[in-house]
Amino acid sequence: MAGKRLFLFILIAVLLIAVTGWKIYDYRQWNYPRWEGASDDGNWKAVIAQDKNAMKDSLFGNVYWKGNKNEVSKTYIKFIQLRVDGKYYIGDKKKRTEKSQQKINPMNLSFLDWDGAESFENKKLVVELHWKKNGQEKNTKIELKKVEE
């Protein structure tokens, strides 16, 4: 009987140590700066984050379609821009022609993959989306806020 208790105690202790180690590792891997925002109409979400596997100043940014999944095939991106403190930072400088419009990937659309990016601490970040749905042009601004861990 004492042997079973000792075995159970050791098993629980090993599991607790493993889970604690995994949680610490997971926290350290994902504890990078991240900025997020959503459009007022609920159709879009934008995220800028630091790549956990890259250099310290390597950032990526994605825009996600959160609207009706049935409308994805009728939705086209005209252009995307990122503005930092009101100034153009990266993205398309001018509108695309009708021929070069993109269908939206329902999962996400990358707009930023940047090594050597400046720090976005204490800066105003706005993602501007110019898109078209069912022939109607729309302009959406998504203000990003830093997500505190």
PDB file of N, CA, C and O in Angstrom, residues 120-148:
ATOM      1  N   PHE A 120       7.714  50.199 -32.219  1.00  0.00           N
ATOM      2  CA  PHE A 120       6.392  50.805 -32.292  1.00  0.00           C
ATOM      3  C   PHE A 120       5.895  51.240 -30.915  1.00  0.00           C
ATOM      4  O   PHE A 120       4.750  51.623 -30.762  1.00  0.00           O
ATOM      5  N   GLU A 121       6.761  51.168 -29.921  1.00  0.00           N
ATOM      6  CA  GLU A 121       6.377  51.585 -28.578  1.00  0.00           C
ATOM      7  C   GLU A 121       5.921  53.039 -28.597  1.00  0.00           C
ATOM      8  O   GLU A 121       6.565  53.900 -29.192  1.00  0.00           O
ATOM      9  N   ASN A 122       4.798  53.307 -27.943  1.00  0.00           N
ATOM     10  CA  ASN A 122       4.247  54.658 -27.799  1.00  0.00           C
ATOM     11  C   ASN A 122       3.985  55.356 -29.131  1.00  0.00           C
ATOM     12  O   ASN A 122       4.099  56.570 -29.240  1.00  0.00           O
ATOM     13  N   LYS A 123       3.646  54.595 -30.154  1.00  0.00           N
ATOM     14  CA  LYS A 123       3.328  55.167 -31.464  1.00  0.00           C
ATOM     15  C   LYS A 123       1.896  54.796 -31.815  1.00  0.00           C
ATOM     16  O   LYS A 123       1.372  53.786 -31.369  1.00  0.00           O
ATOM     17  N   LYS A 124       1.284  55.633 -32.651  1.00  0.00           N
ATOM     18  CA  LYS A 124      -0.072  55.356 -33.116  1.00  0.00           C
ATOM     19  C   LYS A 124       0.017  54.551 -34.406  1.00  0.00           C
ATOM     20  O   LYS A 124       0.564  55.014 -35.400  1.00  0.00           O
ATOM     21  N   LEU A 125      -0.529  53.339 -34.375  1.00  0.00           N
ATOM     22  CA  LEU A 125      -0.495  52.445 -35.527  1.00  0.00           C
ATOM     23  C   LEU A 125      -1.899  52.325 -36.111  1.00  0.00           C
ATOM     24  O   LEU A 125      -2.848  52.022 -35.394  1.00  0.00           O
ATOM     25  N   VAL A 126      -1.992  52.568 -37.417  1.00  0.00           N
ATOM     26  CA  VAL A 126      -3.275  52.455 -38.111  1.00  0.00           C
ATOM     27  C   VAL A 126      -3.063  51.668 -39.398  1.00  0.00           C
ATOM     28  O   VAL A 126      -2.194  51.999 -40.202  1.00  0.00           O
ATOM     29  N   VAL A 127      -3.859  50.621 -39.568  1.00  0.00           N
ATOM     30  CA  VAL A 127      -3.860  49.855 -40.810  1.00  0.00           C
ATOM     31  C   VAL A 127      -5.034  50.372 -41.635  1.00  0.00           C
ATOM     32  O   VAL A 127      -6.167  50.432 -41.155  1.00  0.00           O
ATOM     33  N   GLU A 128      -4.733  50.797 -42.867  1.00  0.00           N
ATOM     34  CA  GLU A 128      -5.766  51.285 -43.777  1.00  0.00           C
ATOM     35  C   GLU A 128      -6.021  50.232 -44.842  1.00  0.00           C
ATOM     36  O   GLU A 128      -5.110  49.813 -45.535  1.00  0.00           O
ATOM     37  N   LEU A 129      -7.271  49.820 -44.937  1.00  0.00           N
ATOM     38  CA  LEU A 129      -7.691  48.839 -45.936  1.00  0.00           C
ATOM     39  C   LEU A 129      -8.607  49.523 -46.935  1.00  0.00           C
ATOM     40  O   LEU A 129      -9.563  50.178 -46.549  1.00  0.00           O
ATOM     41  N   HIS A 130      -8.287  49.366 -48.180  1.00  0.00           N
ATOM     42  CA  HIS A 130      -9.156  49.849 -49.255  1.00  0.00           C
ATOM     43  C   HIS A 130      -9.576  48.596 -50.003  1.00  0.00           C
ATOM     44  O   HIS A 130      -8.746  47.891 -50.569  1.00  0.00           O
ATOM     45  N   TRP A 131     -10.880  48.319 -49.968  1.00  0.00           N
ATOM     46  CA  TRP A 131     -11.372  47.059 -50.487  1.00  0.00           C
ATOM     47  C   TRP A 131     -12.699  47.259 -51.195  1.00  0.00           C
ATOM     48  O   TRP A 131     -13.303  48.326 -51.148  1.00  0.00           O
ATOM     49  N   LYS A 132     -13.108  46.207 -51.842  1.00  0.00           N
ATOM     50  CA  LYS A 132     -14.306  46.254 -52.655  1.00  0.00           C
ATOM     51  C   LYS A 132     -15.119  44.993 -52.388  1.00  0.00           C
ATOM     52  O   LYS A 132     -14.567  43.895 -52.360  1.00  0.00           O
ATOM     53  N   LYS A 133     -16.408  45.182 -52.161  1.00  0.00           N
ATOM     54  CA  LYS A 133     -17.288  44.036 -51.956  1.00  0.00           C
ATOM     55  C   LYS A 133     -18.566  44.266 -52.742  1.00  0.00           C
ATOM     56  O   LYS A 133     -19.194  45.325 -52.616  1.00  0.00           O
ATOM     57  N   ASN A 134     -18.907  43.303 -53.576  1.00  0.00           N
ATOM     58  CA  ASN A 134     -20.095  43.407 -54.421  1.00  0.00           C
ATOM     59  C   ASN A 134     -20.098  44.684 -55.246  1.00  0.00           C
ATOM     60  O   ASN A 134     -21.126  45.336 -55.419  1.00  0.00           O
ATOM     61  N   GLY A 135     -18.919  45.089 -55.729  1.00  0.00           N
ATOM     62  CA  GLY A 135     -18.799  46.270 -56.567  1.00  0.00           C
ATOM     63  C   GLY A 135     -18.770  47.578 -55.809  1.00  0.00           C
ATOM     64  O   GLY A 135     -18.575  48.637 -56.401  1.00  0.00           O
ATOM     65  N   GLN A 136     -18.949  47.546 -54.504  1.00  0.00           N
ATOM     66  CA  GLN A 136     -18.955  48.773 -53.699  1.00  0.00           C
ATOM     67  C   GLN A 136     -17.607  48.940 -53.004  1.00  0.00           C
ATOM     68  O   GLN A 136     -17.136  48.042 -52.307  1.00  0.00           O
ATOM     69  N   GLU A 137     -16.983  50.121 -53.219  1.00  0.00           N
ATOM     70  CA  GLU A 137     -15.684  50.391 -52.598  1.00  0.00           C
ATOM     71  C   GLU A 137     -15.856  50.799 -51.147  1.00  0.00           C
ATOM     72  O   GLU A 137     -16.769  51.541 -50.808  1.00  0.00           O
ATOM     73  N   LYS A 138     -14.932  50.300 -50.320  1.00  0.00           N
ATOM     74  CA  LYS A 138     -14.976  50.595 -48.891  1.00  0.00           C
ATOM     75  C   LYS A 138     -13.574  50.940 -48.413  1.00  0.00           C
ATOM     76  O   LYS A 138     -12.591  50.404 -48.911  1.00  0.00           O
ATOM     77  N   ASN A 139     -13.507  51.841 -47.460  1.00  0.00           N
ATOM     78  CA  ASN A 139     -12.249  52.202 -46.816  1.00  0.00           C
ATOM     79  C   ASN A 139     -12.407  51.949 -45.326  1.00  0.00           C
ATOM     80  O   ASN A 139     -13.353  52.423 -44.712  1.00  0.00           O
ATOM     81  N   THR A 140     -11.475  51.202 -44.781  1.00  0.00           N
ATOM     82  CA  THR A 140     -11.543  50.842 -43.376  1.00  0.00           C
ATOM     83  C   THR A 140     -10.227  51.196 -42.712  1.00  0.00           C
ATOM     84  O   THR A 140      -9.164  50.887 -43.242  1.00  0.00           O
ATOM     85  N   LYS A 141     -10.318  51.822 -41.546  1.00  0.00           N
ATOM     86  CA  LYS A 141      -9.127  52.107 -40.741  1.00  0.00           C
ATOM     87  C   LYS A 141      -9.228  51.311 -39.454  1.00  0.00           C
ATOM     88  O   LYS A 141     -10.265  51.319 -38.793  1.00  0.00           O
ATOM     89  N   ILE A 142      -8.141  50.627 -39.141  1.00  0.00           N
ATOM     90  CA  ILE A 142      -8.082  49.830 -37.919  1.00  0.00           C
ATOM     91  C   ILE A 142      -6.949  50.382 -37.058  1.00  0.00           C
ATOM     92  O   ILE A 142      -5.786  50.298 -37.433  1.00  0.00           O
ATOM     93  N   GLU A 143      -7.309  50.943 -35.923  1.00  0.00           N
ATOM     94  CA  GLU A 143      -6.302  51.435 -34.999  1.00  0.00           C
ATOM     95  C   GLU A 143      -5.851  50.288 -34.120  1.00  0.00           C
ATOM     96  O   GLU A 143      -6.665  49.563 -33.546  1.00  0.00           O
ATOM     97  N   LEU A 144      -4.533  50.105 -34.053  1.00  0.00           N
ATOM     98  CA  LEU A 144      -3.970  48.991 -33.279  1.00  0.00           C
ATOM     99  C   LEU A 144      -3.538  49.472 -31.907  1.00  0.00           C
ATOM    100  O   LEU A 144      -2.945  50.545 -31.769  1.00  0.00           O
ATOM    101  N   LYS A 145      -3.826  48.663 -30.931  1.00  0.00           N
ATOM    102  CA  LYS A 145      -3.430  48.942 -29.541  1.00  0.00           C
ATOM    103  C   LYS A 145      -2.503  47.839 -29.076  1.00  0.00           C
ATOM    104  O   LYS A 145      -2.678  46.664 -29.448  1.00  0.00           O
ATOM    105  N   LYS A 146      -1.528  48.190 -28.255  1.00  0.00           N
ATOM    106  CA  LYS A 146      -0.605  47.185 -27.741  1.00  0.00           C
ATOM    107  C   LYS A 146      -1.344  46.267 -26.768  1.00  0.00           C
ATOM    108  O   LYS A 146      -2.080  46.734 -25.901  1.00  0.00           O
ATOM    109  N   VAL A 147      -1.145  44.982 -26.958  1.00  0.00           N
ATOM    110  CA  VAL A 147      -1.754  43.989 -26.082  1.00  0.00           C
ATOM    111  C   VAL A 147      -0.778  43.755 -24.943  1.00  0.00           C
ATOM    112  O   VAL A 147       0.366  43.363 -25.160  1.00  0.00           O
ATOM    113  N   GLU A 148      -1.239  44.016 -23.745  1.00  0.00           N
ATOM    114  CA  GLU A 148      -0.387  43.815 -22.563  1.00  0.00           C
ATOM    115  C   GLU A 148      -0.508  42.382 -22.107  1.00  0.00           C
ATOM    116  O   GLU A 148      -1.598  41.853 -21.981  1.00  0.00           O
TER     117      GLU A 148
END
